[in-house]
XYZ file of C-alpha atoms in Angstrom:
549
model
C -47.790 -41.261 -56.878
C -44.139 -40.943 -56.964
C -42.285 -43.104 -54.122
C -40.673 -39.311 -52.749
C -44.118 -38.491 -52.504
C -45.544 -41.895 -50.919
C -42.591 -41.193 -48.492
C -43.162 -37.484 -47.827
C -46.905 -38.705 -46.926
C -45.950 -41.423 -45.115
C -43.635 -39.503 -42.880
C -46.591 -37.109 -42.315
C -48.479 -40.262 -40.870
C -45.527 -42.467 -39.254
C -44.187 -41.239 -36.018
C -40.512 -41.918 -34.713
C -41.855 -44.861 -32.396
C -42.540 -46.771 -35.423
C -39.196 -46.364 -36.800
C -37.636 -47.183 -33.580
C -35.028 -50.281 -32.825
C -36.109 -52.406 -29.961
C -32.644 -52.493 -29.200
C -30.602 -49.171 -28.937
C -34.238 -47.145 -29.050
C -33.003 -44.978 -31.776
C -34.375 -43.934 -35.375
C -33.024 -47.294 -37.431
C -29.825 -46.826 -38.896
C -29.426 -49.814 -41.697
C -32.422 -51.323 -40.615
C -32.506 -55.313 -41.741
C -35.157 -57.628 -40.982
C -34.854 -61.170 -39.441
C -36.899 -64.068 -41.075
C -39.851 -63.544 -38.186
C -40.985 -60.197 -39.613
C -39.073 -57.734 -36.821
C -36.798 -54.829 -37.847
C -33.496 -53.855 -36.246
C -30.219 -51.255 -36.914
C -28.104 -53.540 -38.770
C -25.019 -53.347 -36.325
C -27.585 -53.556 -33.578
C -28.539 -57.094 -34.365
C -25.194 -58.364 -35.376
C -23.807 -57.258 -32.090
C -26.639 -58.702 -30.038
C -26.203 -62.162 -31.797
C -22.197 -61.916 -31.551
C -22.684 -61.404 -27.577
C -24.834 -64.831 -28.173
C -24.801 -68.198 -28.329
C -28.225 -68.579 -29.916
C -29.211 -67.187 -33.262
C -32.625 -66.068 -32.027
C -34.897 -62.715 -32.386
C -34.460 -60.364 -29.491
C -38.540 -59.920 -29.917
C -40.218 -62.801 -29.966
C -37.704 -65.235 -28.698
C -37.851 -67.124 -32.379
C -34.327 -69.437 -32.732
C -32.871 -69.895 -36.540
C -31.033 -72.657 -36.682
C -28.341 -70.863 -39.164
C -28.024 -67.201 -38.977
C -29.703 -65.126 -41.525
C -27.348 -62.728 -44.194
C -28.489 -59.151 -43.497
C -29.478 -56.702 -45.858
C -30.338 -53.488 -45.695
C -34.228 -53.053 -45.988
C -33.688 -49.489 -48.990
C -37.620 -49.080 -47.995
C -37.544 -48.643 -44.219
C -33.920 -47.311 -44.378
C -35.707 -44.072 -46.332
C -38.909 -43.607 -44.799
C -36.488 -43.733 -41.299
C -34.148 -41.003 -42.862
C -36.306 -37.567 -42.528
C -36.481 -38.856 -38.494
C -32.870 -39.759 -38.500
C -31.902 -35.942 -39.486
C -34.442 -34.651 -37.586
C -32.446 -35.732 -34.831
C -29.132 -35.350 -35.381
C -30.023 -31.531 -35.939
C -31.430 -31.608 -32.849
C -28.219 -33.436 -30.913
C -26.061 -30.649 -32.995
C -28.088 -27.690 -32.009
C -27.912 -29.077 -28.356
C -24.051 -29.524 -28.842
C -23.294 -25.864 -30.223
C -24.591 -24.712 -27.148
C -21.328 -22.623 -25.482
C -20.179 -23.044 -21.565
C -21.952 -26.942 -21.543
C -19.734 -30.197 -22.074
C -21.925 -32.456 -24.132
C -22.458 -35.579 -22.666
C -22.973 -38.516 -25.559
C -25.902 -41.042 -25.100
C -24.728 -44.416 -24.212
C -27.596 -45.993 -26.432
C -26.736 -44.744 -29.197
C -24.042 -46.949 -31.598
C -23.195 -45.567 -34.686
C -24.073 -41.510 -34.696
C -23.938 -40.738 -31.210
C -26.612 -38.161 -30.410
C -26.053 -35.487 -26.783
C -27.905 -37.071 -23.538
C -30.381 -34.854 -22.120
C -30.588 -37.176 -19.162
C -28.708 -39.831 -16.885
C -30.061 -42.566 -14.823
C -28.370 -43.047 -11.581
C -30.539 -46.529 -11.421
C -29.365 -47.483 -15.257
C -26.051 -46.159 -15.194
C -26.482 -44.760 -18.751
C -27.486 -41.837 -19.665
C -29.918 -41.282 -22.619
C -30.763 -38.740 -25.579
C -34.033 -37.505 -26.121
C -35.387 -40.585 -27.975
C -33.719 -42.925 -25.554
C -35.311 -41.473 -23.105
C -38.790 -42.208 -24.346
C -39.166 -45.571 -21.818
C -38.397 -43.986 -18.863
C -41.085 -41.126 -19.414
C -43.277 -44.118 -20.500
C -43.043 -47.002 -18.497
C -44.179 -46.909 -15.084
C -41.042 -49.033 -13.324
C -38.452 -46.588 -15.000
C -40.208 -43.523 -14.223
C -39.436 -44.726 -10.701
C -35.638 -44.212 -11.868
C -33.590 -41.313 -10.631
C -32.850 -38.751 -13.218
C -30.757 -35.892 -13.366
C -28.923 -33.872 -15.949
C -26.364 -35.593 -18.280
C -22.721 -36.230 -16.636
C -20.012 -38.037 -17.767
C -18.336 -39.573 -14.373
C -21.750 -41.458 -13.711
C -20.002 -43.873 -11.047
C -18.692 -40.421 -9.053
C -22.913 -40.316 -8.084
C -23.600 -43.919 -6.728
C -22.283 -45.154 -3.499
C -19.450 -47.129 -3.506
C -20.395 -49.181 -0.592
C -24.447 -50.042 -1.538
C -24.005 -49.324 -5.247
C -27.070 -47.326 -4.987
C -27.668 -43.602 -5.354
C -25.763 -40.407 -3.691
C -29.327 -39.019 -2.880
C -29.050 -37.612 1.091
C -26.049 -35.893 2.698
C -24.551 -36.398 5.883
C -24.159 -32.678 7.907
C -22.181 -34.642 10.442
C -19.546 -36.533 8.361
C -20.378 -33.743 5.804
C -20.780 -36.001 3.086
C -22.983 -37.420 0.352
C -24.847 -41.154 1.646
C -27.387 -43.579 0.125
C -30.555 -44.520 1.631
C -29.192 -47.654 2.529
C -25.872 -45.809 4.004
C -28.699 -43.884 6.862
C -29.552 -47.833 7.662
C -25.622 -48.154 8.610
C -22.872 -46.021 9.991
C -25.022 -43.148 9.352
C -28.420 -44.259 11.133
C -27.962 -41.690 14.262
C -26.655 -38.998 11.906
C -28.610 -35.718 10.840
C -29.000 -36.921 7.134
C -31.375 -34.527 4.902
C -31.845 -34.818 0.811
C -29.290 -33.526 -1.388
C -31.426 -30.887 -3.072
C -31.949 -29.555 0.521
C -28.173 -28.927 1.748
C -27.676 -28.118 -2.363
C -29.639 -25.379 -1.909
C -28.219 -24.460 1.425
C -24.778 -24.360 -0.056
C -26.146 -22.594 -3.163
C -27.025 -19.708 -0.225
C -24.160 -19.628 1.296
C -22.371 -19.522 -1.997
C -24.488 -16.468 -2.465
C -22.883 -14.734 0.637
C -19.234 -15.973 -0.480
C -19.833 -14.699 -3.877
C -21.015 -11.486 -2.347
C -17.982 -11.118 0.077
C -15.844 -11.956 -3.192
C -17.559 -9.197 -4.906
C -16.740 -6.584 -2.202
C -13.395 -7.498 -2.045
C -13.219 -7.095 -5.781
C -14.999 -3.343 -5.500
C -12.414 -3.009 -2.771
C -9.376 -3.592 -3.790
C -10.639 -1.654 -6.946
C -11.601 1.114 -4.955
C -7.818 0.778 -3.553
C -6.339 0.786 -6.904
C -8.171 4.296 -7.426
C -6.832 5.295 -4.089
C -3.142 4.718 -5.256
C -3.512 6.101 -8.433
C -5.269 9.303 -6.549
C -2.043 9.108 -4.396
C 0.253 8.524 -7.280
C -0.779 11.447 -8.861
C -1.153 13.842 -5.610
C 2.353 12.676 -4.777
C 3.694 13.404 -8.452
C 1.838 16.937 -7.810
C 3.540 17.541 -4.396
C 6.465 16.422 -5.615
C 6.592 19.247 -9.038
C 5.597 22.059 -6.220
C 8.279 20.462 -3.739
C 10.464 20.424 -6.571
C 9.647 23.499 -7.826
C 10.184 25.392 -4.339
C 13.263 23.766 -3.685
C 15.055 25.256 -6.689
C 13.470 28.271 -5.559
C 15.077 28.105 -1.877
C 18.987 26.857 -3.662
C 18.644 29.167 -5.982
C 18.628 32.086 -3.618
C 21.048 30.276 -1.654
C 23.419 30.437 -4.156
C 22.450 34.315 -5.689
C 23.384 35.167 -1.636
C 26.291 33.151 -1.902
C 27.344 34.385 -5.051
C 26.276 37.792 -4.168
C 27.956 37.716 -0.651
C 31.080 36.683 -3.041
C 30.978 39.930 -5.362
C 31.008 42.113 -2.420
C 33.827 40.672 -1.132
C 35.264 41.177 -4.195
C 34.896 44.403 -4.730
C 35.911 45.290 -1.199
C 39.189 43.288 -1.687
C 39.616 45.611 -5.011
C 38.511 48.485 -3.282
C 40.829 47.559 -0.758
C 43.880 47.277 -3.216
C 43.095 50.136 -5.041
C 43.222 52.115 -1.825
C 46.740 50.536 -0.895
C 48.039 51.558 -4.568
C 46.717 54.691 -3.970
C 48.544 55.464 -0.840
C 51.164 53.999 -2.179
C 51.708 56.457 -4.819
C 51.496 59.032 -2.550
C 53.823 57.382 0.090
C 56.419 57.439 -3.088
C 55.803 60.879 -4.530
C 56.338 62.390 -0.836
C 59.956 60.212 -0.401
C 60.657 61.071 -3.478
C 60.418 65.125 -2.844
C 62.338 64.320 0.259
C 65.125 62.470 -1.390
C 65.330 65.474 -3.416
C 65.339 68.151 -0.790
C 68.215 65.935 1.013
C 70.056 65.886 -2.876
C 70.190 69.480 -2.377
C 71.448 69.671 0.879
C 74.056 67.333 0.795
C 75.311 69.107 -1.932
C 75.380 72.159 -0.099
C 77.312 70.288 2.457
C 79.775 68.892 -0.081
C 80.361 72.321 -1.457
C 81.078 74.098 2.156
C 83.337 71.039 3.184
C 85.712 72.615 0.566
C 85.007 75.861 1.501
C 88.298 78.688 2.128
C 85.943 81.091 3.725
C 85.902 80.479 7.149
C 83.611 83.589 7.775
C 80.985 82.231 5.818
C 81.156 78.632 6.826
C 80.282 79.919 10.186
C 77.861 82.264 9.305
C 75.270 79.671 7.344
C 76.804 76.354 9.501
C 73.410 77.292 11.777
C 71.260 76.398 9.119
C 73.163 73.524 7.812
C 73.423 71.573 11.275
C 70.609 69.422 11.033
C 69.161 67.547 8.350
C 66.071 68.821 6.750
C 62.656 68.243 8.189
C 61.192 65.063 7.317
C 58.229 62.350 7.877
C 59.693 59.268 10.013
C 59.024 56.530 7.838
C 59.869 53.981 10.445
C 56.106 52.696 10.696
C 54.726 53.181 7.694
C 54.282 50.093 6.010
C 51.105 49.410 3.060
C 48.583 46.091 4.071
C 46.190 45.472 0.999
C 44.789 42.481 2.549
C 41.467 42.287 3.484
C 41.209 42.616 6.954
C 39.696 39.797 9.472
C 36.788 41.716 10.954
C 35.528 42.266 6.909
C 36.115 38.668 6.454
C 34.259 37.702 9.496
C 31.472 40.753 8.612
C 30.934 39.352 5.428
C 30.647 35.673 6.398
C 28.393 36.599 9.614
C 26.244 38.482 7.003
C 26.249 35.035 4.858
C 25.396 32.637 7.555
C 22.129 35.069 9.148
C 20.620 35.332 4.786
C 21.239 31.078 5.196
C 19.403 30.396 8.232
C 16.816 32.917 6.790
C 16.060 29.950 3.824
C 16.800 27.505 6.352
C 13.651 28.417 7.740
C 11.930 28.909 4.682
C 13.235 25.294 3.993
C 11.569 24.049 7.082
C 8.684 26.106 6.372
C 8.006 23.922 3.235
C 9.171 20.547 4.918
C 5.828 21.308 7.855
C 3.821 22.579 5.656
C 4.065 19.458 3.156
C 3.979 17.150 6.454
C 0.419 18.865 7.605
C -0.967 17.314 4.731
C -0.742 14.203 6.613
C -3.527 15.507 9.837
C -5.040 12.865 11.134
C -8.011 13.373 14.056
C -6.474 11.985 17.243
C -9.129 11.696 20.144
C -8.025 10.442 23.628
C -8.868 6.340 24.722
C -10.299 6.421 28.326
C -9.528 3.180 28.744
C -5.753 3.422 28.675
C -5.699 7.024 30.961
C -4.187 6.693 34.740
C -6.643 6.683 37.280
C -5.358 10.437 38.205
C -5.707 11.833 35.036
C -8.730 14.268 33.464
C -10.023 14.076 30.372
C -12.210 16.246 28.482
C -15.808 15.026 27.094
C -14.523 15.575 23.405
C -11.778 13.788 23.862
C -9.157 16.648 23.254
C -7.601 17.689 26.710
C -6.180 15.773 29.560
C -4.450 17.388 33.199
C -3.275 16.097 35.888
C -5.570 15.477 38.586
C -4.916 15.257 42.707
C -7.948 12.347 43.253
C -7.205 9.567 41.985
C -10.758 7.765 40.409
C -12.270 4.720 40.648
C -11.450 2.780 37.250
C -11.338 -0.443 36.451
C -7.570 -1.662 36.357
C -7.587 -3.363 32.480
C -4.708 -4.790 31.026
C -4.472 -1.274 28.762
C -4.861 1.301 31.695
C -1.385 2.961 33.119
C -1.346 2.036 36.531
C 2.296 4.333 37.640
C 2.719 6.674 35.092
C 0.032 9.268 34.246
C 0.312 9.015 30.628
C -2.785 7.983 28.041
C -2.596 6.817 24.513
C -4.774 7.993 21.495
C -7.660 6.034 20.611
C -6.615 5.015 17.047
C -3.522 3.260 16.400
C -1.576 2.817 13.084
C 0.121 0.147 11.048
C 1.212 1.950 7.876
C 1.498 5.553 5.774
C 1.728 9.068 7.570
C 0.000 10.588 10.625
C 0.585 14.003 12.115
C -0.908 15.738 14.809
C -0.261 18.873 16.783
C -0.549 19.382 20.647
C -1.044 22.612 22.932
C 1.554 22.734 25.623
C 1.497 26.153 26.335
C 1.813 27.196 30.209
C 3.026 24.271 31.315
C 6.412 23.471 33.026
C 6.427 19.333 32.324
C 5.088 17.414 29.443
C 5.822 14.429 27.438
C 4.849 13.588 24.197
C 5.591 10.813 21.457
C 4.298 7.660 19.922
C 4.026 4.047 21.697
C 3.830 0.726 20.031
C 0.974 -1.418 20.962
C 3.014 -3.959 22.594
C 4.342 -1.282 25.796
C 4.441 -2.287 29.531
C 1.332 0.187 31.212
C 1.954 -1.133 33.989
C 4.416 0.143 37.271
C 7.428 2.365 35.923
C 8.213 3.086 32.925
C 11.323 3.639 30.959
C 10.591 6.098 27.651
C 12.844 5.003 25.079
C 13.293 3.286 21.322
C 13.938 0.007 22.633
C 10.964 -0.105 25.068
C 8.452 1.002 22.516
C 8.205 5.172 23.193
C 9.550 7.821 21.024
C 9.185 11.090 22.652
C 10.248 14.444 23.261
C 9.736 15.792 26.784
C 9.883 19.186 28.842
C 11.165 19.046 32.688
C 12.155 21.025 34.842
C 10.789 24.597 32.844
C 13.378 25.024 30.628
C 15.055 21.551 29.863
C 13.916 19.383 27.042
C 15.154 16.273 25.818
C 14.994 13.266 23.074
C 13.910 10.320 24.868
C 16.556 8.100 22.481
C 19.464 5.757 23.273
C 20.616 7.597 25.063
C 18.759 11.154 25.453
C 19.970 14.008 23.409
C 19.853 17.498 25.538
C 17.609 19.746 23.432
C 18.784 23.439 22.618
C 15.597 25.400 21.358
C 16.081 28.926 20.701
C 12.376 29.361 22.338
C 9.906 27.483 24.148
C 7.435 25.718 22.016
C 3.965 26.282 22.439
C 2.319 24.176 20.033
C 4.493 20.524 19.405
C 3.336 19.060 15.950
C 4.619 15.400 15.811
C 5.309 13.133 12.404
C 5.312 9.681 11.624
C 6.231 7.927 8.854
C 5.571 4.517 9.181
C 7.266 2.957 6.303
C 10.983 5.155 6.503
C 10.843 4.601 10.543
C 10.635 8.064 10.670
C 9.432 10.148 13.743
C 10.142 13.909 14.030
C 8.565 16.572 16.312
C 8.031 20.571 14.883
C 7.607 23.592 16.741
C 4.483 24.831 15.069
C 4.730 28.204 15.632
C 8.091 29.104 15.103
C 7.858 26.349 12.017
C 11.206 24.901 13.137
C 12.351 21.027 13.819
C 12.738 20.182 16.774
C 14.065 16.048 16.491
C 13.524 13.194 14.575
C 14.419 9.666 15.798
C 15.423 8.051 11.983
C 15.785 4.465 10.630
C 13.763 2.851 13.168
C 11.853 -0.400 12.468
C 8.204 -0.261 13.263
C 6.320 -3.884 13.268
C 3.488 -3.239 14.792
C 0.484 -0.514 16.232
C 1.961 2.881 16.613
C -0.181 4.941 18.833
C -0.101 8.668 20.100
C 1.362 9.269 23.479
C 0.355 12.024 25.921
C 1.731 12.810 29.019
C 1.224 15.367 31.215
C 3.155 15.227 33.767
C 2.404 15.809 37.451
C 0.197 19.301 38.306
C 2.707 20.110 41.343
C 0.213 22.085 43.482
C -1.065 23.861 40.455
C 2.308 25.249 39.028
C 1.747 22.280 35.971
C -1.689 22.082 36.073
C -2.424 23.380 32.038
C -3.930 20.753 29.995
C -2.513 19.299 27.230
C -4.656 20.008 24.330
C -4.748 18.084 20.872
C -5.459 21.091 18.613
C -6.614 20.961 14.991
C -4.376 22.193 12.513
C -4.220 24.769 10.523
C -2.490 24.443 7.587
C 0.548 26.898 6.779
């Protein structure tokens, strides 16, 4: 038998334990043997007898009085190398393994193989063969193991030098046994694996809530891309109208030019006209008056006295002609045309005025939000419907509790939903009444005893009084001139351009808008309906759904 095949048959028969180092546990690497029989990694058993002041086996105990020259035993050395590479595979293998930090086994001296465990009692932490004692030997399977880690010092207590095994849910923090004997005896200590595990739950709900956010805000990036691209759309067909409205604008302005133009031409031509004629008639007359005067030369120098008095009758007067005195030519346009053509101008621009306003609401509707009434801001005196919708003025005043929200004076009510950002718009039903108020209020206002409605104390409204007079609540109020009396008030807010502006719905005209304010808080919708006055104000006003133009 070939020595290849006495090893190959003795490696079928040995096992690793045989061909293990007392001293680092591993597969020998250089094995020697000392004069007593024993085999050891070479470096092994030099470093053991350089940390020595004997030269003695680390087996039996046997002392040589001069220390033996090493050399590598070739026969052990190969039946110890199919184990060897068995091993190291299995350290690489364990190694190649992605998203784990290999930790090295401390035993280990010359190829350092991964640790598959640490001791917390040992302080070292072991490969697979290394590991053999503790699995073995009944005092070290009494250690504490746990996975491999590098910072093995991080787990024992710095105090008792013993194990991080319980954890403190008062000081919130990881003890020894020894530690619950101490400073933490009355404390509520319970094992690490336990409040691990607890954690590990409450991770759980963290990484949940961390998930949601993440679907959130994902959802939200949707929702600005949505608006990104509605906007872009709005904006082609706002675009696209706009052009439409100028460029009638200026085909009536141009238009409106032409005619007066041509009347202007018309208007000269006319002037020439008469002209001519006014010239062609003095012209006959300077020639009839030619004549005559000749005929008055030529009896001047007459002898014949007879016949000078006989025709002097008909040569007397001048000849009959047109008194010029007043007759004058004016090609210029007149001022009535002037102020006929611009009058005609200015009615075709308010007509795409309107239309211009017409596009302005119905691009603002877009922005409808559902506004209900909040009961718990109304005054006492004040009815509101079951849905929310309608509130009047009532003469009993009711029994409510008097919360910090509730208007205790004035017998106004805010909307149920407030609003910190973007566009809202919502339209109102005022019709048959003779006082109303209406606006947004910041979150912040005073409810309580009078009120002053204006920009600095937190309102923004328009109001009715008196029938007929309406105002912008601003600093200070701007008289209102409305060519009719609105009978459905659509109100606008943009949040982010401090913009608030009120419509007439029906005649699809603006009313106001209170511009460049600086909103830093709630904005909420404000109702007021003013007093009932015996029943002469006593129509509800009536949050109405809208209906898009």
């Amino acid at each position: 038998m070939s020595l290849v095949s006495a090893m190959a048959s003795s490696s079928s028969v040995l096992s690793e334990d045989q061909l293990q180092c007392s001293i680092c546990l591993d597969v020998f690497t250089d094995p020697v043997s000392t004069p007593c029989g024993h085999n050891f990694c070479m470096i092994c058993l030099t470093e053991f007898w350089d940390s020595s002041s004997h030269c003695q086996c680390p087996v039996c105990k046997e002392e040589f009085p001069k220390r033996p020259q090493l050399r590598v035993n070739t026969f052990i050395s190969e039946l110890a190398a199919p184990f060897k590479k068995a091993v190291q595979v299995k350290s690489s293998s364990a190694a190649e393994k992605p998203t784990q930090s290999v930790v090295l086994c401390d035993v280990c001296c010359e190829k350092k193989c991964a640790a598959v465990k640490s001791c917390l009692i040992c302080m070292t932490s072991y490969c697979k063969i290394h590991l053999e004692p503790h699995e073995r030997v009944s005092s070290l399977k009494k250690h504490k193991l746990m996975d491999p880690v590098e910072n093995l010092e991080d787990y024992i207590c710095l105090k008792h030098e013993r194990p991080l095994e319980l954890f403190c849910r008062d000081d919130q923090t990881c003890v020894c046994q020894f530690c619950t004997e101490g400073d933490h005896r009355t404390h509520n200590t319970v094992p690490i694996e336990e409040e691990s595990e607890e954690k590990k739950t409450e991770l759980g709900k963290t990484q949940a809530e961390v998930q949601q956010m993440i679907q959130e805000r994902l959802k939200k990036i949707e929702e600005i891309r949505h608006s990104v691209e509605l906007n872009k759309k709005n904006t082609e067909k706002e675009k696209a109208d706009s052009v439409k409205v100028f460029s009638a604008l200026m085909c009536c302005i141009e238009r409106s030019q032409a005619e007066l133009l041509m009347v202007m031409e018309e208007k000269q031509k006319a002037a020439e006209m008469q002209a001519e004629e006014f010239i062609k008639e003095l012209e006959q007359e300077i020639t009839e008056l030619k004549r005559r005067n000749t005929e008055l030369e030529q009896l001047s120098h007459t002898e014949d006295h007879l016949h000078l008095l006989q025709i002097y009758p008909s040569l007397c007067s001048p000849p009959h002609t047109r008194d010029w005195t007043d007759v004058t030519i004016n090609p210029h346009l007149s001022e009535e045309t002037l102020r006929r053509a611009l009058s005609q101008l200015q009615e075709t621009l308010s007509e795409e005025m309107q239309k211009v306003e017409e596009i302005k609401l119905k691009r603002i509707q877009q922005y409808a939000v559902d506004v209900t009434l909040d009961p718990d801001t109304a005054h006492p005196k004040l009815i509101l419907s079951d849905d929310g919708k309608q509130v009047k003025h009532g003469d009993k005043r009711q029994n409510l509790p008097d919360n910090p929200e509730r208007f205790d004076r004035c017998v106004c009510v805010l909307g149920k939903e407030g609003f910190s950002s973007g566009r809202f718009y919502y339209e109102v039903q005022v019709r048959g009444k003779t006082e109303w108020d209406l606006g947004v209020a910041r979150e912040s206002i005073n409810r309580k005893g009078e009120i002053t409605a204006s920009p600095k104390d937190g309102y923004w409204c328009v109001w009715l009084k008196n029938e007929t007079e309406y105002e912008a609540l601003d600093s200070p109020s701007v008289p209102l001139s409305l060519k009719q009396a609105p009978q459905k008030v659509g109100v606008f807010v943009d949040y982010e351009e401090g913009l608030i502006s009120f419509y007439d719905v029906d005649a699809k005209s603006h009313i106001y808008s209170f511009t460049d304010q600086n909103f830093t808080e709630k904005l909420y919708p404000f109702f007021c309906p003013s007093l009932n006055y015996g029943g002469k104000n006593s129509a509800p006003l009536i949050i109405c759904p809208v209906n898009k133009i």
